[in-house]
mmCIF file of C-alpha atoms in Angstrom:
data_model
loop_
_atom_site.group_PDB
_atom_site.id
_atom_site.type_symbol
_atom_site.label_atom_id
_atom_site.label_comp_id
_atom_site.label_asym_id
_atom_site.label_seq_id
_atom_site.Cartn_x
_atom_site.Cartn_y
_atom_site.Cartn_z
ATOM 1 C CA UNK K 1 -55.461 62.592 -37.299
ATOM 2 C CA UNK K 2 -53.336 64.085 -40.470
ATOM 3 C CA UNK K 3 -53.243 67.595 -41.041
ATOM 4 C CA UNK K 4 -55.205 67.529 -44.633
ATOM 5 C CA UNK K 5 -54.609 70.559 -46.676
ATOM 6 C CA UNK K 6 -57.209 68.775 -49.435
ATOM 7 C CA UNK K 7 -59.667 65.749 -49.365
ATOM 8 C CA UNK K 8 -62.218 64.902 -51.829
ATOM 9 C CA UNK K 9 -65.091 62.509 -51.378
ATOM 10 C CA UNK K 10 -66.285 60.536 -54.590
ATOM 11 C CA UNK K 11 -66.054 63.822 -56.602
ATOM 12 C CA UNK K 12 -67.673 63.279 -59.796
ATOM 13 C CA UNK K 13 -67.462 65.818 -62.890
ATOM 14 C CA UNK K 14 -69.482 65.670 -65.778
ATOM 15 C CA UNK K 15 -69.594 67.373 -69.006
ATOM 16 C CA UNK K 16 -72.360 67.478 -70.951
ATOM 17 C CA UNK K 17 -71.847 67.766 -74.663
ATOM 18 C CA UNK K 18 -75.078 67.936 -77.215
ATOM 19 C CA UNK K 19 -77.287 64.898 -75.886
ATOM 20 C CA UNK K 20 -74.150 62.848 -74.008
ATOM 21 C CA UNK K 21 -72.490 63.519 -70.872
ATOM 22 C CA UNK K 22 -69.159 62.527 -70.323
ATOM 23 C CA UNK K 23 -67.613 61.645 -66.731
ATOM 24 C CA UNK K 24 -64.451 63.328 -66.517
ATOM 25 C CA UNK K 25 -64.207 62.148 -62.985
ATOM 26 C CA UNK K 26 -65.630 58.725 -61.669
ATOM 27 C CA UNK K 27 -65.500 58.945 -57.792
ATOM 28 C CA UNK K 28 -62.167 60.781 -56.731
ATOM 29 C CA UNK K 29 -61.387 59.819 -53.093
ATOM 30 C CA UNK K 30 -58.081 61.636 -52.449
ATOM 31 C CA UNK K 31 -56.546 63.142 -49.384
ATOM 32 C CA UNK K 32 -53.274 65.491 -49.309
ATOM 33 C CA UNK K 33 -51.425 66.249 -46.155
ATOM 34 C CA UNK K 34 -49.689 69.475 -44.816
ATOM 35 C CA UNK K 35 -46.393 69.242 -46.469
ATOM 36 C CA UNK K 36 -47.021 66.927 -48.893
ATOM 37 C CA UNK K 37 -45.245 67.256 -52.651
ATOM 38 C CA UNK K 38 -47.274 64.872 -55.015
ATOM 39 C CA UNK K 39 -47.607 64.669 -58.544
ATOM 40 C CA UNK K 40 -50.289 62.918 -60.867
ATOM 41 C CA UNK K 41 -49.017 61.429 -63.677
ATOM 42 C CA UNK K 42 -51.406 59.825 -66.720
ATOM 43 C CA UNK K 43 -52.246 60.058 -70.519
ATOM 44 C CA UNK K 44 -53.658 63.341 -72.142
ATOM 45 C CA UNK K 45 -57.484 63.342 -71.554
ATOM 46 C CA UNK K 46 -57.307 61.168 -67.926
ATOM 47 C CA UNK K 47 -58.750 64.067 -65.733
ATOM 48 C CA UNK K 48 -55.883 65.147 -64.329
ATOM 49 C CA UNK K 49 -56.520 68.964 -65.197
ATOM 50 C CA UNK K 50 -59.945 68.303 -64.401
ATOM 51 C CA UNK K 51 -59.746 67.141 -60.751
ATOM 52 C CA UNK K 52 -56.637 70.579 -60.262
ATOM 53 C CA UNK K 53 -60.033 72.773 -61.267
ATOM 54 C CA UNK K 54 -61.666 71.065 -58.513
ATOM 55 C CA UNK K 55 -59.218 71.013 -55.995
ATOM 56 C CA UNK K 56 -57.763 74.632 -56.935
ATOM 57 C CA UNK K 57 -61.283 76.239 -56.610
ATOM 58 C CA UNK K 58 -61.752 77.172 -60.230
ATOM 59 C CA UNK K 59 -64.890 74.538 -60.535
ATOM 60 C CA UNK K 60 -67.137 72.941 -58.689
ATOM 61 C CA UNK K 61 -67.698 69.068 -58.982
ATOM 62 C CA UNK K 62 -71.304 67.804 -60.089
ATOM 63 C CA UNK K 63 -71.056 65.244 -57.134
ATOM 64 C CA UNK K 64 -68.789 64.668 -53.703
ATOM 65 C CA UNK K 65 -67.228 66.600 -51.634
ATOM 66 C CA UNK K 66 -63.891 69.142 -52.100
ATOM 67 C CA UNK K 67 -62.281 70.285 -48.545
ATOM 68 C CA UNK K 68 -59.624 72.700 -48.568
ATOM 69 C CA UNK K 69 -57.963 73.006 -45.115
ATOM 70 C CA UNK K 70 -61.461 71.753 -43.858
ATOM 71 C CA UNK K 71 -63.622 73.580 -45.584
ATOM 72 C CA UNK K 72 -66.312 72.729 -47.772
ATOM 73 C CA UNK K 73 -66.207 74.120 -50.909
ATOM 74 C CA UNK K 74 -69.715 74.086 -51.539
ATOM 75 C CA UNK K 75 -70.792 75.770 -48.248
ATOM 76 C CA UNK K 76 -68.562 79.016 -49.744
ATOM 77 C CA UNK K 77 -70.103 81.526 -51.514
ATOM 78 C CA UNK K 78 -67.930 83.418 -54.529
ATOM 79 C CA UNK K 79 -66.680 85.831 -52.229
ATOM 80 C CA UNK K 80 -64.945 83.250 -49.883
ATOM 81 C CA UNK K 81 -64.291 81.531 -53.005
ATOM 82 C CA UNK K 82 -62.500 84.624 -54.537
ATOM 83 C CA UNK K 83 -60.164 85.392 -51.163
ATOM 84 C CA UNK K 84 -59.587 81.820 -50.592
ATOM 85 C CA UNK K 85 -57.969 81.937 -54.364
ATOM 86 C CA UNK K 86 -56.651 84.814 -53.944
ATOM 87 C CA UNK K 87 -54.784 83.949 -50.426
ATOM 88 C CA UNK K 88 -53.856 80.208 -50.268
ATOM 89 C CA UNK K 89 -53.603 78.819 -53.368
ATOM 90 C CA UNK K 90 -51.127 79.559 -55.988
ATOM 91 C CA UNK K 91 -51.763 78.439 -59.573
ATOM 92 C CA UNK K 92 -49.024 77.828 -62.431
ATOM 93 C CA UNK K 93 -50.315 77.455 -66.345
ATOM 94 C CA UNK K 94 -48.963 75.319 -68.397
ATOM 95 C CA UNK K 95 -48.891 78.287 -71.214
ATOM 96 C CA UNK K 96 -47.687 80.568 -68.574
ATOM 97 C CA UNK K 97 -50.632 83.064 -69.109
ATOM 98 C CA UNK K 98 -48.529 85.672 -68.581
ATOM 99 C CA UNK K 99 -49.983 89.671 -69.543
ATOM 100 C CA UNK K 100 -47.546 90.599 -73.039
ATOM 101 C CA UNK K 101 -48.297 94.491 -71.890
ATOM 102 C CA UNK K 102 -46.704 94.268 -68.533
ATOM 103 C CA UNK K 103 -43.145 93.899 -66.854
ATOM 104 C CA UNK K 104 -42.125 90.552 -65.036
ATOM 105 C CA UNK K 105 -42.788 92.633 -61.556
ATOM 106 C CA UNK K 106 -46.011 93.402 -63.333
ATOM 107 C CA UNK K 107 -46.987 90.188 -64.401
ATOM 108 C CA UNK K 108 -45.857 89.076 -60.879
ATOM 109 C CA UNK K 109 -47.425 91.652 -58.397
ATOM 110 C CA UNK K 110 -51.206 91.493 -60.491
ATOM 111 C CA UNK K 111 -52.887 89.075 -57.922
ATOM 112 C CA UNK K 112 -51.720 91.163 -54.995
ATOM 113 C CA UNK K 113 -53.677 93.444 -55.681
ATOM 114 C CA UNK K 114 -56.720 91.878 -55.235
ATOM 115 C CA UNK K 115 -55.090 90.474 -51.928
ATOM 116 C CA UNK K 116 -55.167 94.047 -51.013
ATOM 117 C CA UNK K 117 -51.515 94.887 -51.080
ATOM 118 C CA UNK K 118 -49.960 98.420 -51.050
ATOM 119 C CA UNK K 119 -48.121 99.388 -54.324
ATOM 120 C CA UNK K 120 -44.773 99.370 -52.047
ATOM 121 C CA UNK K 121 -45.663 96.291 -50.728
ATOM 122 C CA UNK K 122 -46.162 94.627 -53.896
ATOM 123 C CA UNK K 123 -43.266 95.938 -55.660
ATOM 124 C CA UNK K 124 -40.892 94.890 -52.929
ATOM 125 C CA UNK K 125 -42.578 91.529 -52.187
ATOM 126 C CA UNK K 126 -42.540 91.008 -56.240
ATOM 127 C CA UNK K 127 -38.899 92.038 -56.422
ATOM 128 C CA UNK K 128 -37.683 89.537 -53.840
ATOM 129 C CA UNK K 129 -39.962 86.594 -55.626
ATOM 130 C CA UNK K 130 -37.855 87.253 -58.991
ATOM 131 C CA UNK K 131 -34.914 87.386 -57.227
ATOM 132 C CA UNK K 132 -35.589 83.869 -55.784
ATOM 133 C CA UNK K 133 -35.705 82.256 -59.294
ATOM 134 C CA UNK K 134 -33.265 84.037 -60.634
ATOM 135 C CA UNK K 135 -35.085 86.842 -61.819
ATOM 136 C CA UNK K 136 -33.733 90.053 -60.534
ATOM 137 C CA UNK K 137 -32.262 91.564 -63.106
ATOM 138 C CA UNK K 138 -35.261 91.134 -65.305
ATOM 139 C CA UNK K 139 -37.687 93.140 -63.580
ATOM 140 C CA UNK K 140 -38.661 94.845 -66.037
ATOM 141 C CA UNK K 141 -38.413 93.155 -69.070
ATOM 142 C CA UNK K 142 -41.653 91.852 -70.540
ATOM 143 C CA UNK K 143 -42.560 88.544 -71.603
ATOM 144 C CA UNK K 144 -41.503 89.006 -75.557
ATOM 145 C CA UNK K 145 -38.082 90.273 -74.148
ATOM 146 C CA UNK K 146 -37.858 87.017 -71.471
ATOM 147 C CA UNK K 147 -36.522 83.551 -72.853
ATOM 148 C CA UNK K 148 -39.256 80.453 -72.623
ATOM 149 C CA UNK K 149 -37.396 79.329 -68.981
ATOM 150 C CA UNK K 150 -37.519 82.940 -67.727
ATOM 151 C CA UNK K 151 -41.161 83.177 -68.511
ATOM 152 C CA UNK K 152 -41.970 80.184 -66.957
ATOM 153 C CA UNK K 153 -39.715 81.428 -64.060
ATOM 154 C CA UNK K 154 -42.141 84.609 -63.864
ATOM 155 C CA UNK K 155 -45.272 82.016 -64.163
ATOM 156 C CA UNK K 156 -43.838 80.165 -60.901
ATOM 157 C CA UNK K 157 -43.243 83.559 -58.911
ATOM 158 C CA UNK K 158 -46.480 84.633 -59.971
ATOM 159 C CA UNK K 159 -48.063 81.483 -58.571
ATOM 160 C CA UNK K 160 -46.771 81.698 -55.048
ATOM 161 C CA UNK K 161 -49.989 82.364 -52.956
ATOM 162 C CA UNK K 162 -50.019 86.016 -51.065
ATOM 163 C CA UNK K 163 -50.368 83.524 -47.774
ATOM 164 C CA UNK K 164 -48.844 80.357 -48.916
ATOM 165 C CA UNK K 165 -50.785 76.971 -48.154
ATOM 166 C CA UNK K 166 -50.424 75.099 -51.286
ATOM 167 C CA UNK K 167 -49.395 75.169 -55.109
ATOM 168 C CA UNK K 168 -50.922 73.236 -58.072
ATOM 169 C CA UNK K 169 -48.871 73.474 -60.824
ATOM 170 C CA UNK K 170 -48.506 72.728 -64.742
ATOM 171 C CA UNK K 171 -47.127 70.177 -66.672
ATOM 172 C CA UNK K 172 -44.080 72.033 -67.283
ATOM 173 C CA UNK K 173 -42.905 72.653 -63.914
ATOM 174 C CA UNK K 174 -40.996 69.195 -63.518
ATOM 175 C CA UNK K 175 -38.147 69.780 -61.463
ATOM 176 C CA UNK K 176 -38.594 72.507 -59.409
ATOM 177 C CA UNK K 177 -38.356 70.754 -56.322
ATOM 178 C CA UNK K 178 -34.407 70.519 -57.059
ATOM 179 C CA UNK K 179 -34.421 74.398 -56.990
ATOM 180 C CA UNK K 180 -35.524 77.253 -54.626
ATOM 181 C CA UNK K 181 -38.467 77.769 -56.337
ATOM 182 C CA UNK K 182 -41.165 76.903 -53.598
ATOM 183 C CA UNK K 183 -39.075 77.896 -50.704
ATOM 184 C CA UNK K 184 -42.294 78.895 -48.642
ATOM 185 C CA UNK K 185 -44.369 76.828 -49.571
ATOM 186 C CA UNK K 186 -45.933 74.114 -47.688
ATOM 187 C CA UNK K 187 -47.705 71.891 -49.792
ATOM 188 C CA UNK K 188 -46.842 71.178 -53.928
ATOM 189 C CA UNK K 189 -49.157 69.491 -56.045
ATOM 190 C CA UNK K 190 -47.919 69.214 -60.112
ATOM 191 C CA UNK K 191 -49.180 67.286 -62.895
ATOM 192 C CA UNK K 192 -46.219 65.273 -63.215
ATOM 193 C CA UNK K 193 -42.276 64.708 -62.031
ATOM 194 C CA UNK K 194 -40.007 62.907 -60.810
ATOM 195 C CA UNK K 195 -39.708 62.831 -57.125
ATOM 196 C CA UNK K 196 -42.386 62.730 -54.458
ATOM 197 C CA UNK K 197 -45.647 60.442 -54.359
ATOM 198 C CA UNK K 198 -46.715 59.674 -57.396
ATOM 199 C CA UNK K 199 -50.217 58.951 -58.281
ATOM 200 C CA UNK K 200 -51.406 57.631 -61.623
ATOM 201 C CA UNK K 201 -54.752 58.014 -63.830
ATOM 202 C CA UNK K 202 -56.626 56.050 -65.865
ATOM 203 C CA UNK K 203 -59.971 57.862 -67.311
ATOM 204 C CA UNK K 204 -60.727 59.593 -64.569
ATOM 205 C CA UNK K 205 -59.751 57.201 -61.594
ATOM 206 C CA UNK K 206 -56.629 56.956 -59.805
ATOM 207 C CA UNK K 207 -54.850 53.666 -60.725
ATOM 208 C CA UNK K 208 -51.899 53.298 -58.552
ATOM 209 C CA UNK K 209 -50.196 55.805 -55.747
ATOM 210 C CA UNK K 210 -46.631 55.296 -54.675
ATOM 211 C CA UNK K 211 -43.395 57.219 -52.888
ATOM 212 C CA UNK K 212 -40.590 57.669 -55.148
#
């Protein structure tokens, strides 16, 4: 059997605005092995953004079923939701989302301390994550002193998981897989690229899938 790090069973998402709902997501049957770099590619609006809520534990799906290394996501309650965030999954923004107030190591070190992390232990893990894109000079710069690639640089160190399983990503991160970026990392999931499997939507259903 494949290791899955994410399945879904007909996940279904619906919105509902004034007196009509709209189906963001008709059925999703999707399954992601250990390992696996994927992207989904398709038109603004297709669900793509939609279905990374489900799958990265930020929303829960109206229908179907969301596993994350096995685990049903609607057996979890918002504290196992919370650590499981927190501890395996890594999340990139497309607008970065990065804090204006604080440093690079700043911006990067925030979600370890939810994880729990000593201040040494987040300024030294931090440190060596800029360093690995690139960064290490910049440590203290913040974001209005950092060039558009070196914030989205600080975005992708920010994003690597405290306990790495996987990595959705934003439409911006195209070619990282060329880089060091995810050294670490075991399983990438982006919006859209060039290399990889390559799975395309259609209003809300996948379409095609295919190995680049």
């Amino acid at each position: 059997m494949a290791d899955l790090t994410v399945k879904t069973e007909g996940v279904i998402k619906e919105y509902r605005m004034g007196s009509n709902i709209l189906q963001a997501l008709k059925g999703i049957d999707i399954e992601i092995e250990r390992g696996e770099y994927i992207s989904l590619m398709g038109p603004s609006g297709s669900g793509k953004t939609t279905l990374f809520n489900m799958i990265g534990a930020l929303d829960r799906a109206t229908s179907g079923k969301v596993y994350i290394d096995g685990q049903d996501m609607a057996q979890l309650d918002q504290h196992q939701i919370a650590w499981l965030r927190c501890n395996k999954i890594g999340y990139i923004f497309q607008t970065f989302n990065l804090l204006p107030v604080m440093t690079a190591l700043e911006n990067v070190t925030l979600p370890m301390i939810f994880a729990g992390l000593s201040l040494k232990d987040r300024n030294e893990k931090g440190a060596k994550l800029l360093e690995r894109v690139g960064l290490g000079e910049r440590l203290h710069h913040k974001p209005d002193e950092l060039s558009g690639g070196q914030r989205q640089r600080v975005a992708i160190a920010r994003g690597r998981p405290v306990r790495p399983r996987w990595w959705p990503g934003g439409v911006l991160v195209l070619n990282v897989r060329d880089h060091h970026y995810v050294v670490g990392i075991r399983t990438v999931i982006i919006l859209r690229c060039h290399h990889g499997r390559t799975r395309e939507w259609r209003k809300g259903r996948i379409i095609d899938h295919r190995r680049m």
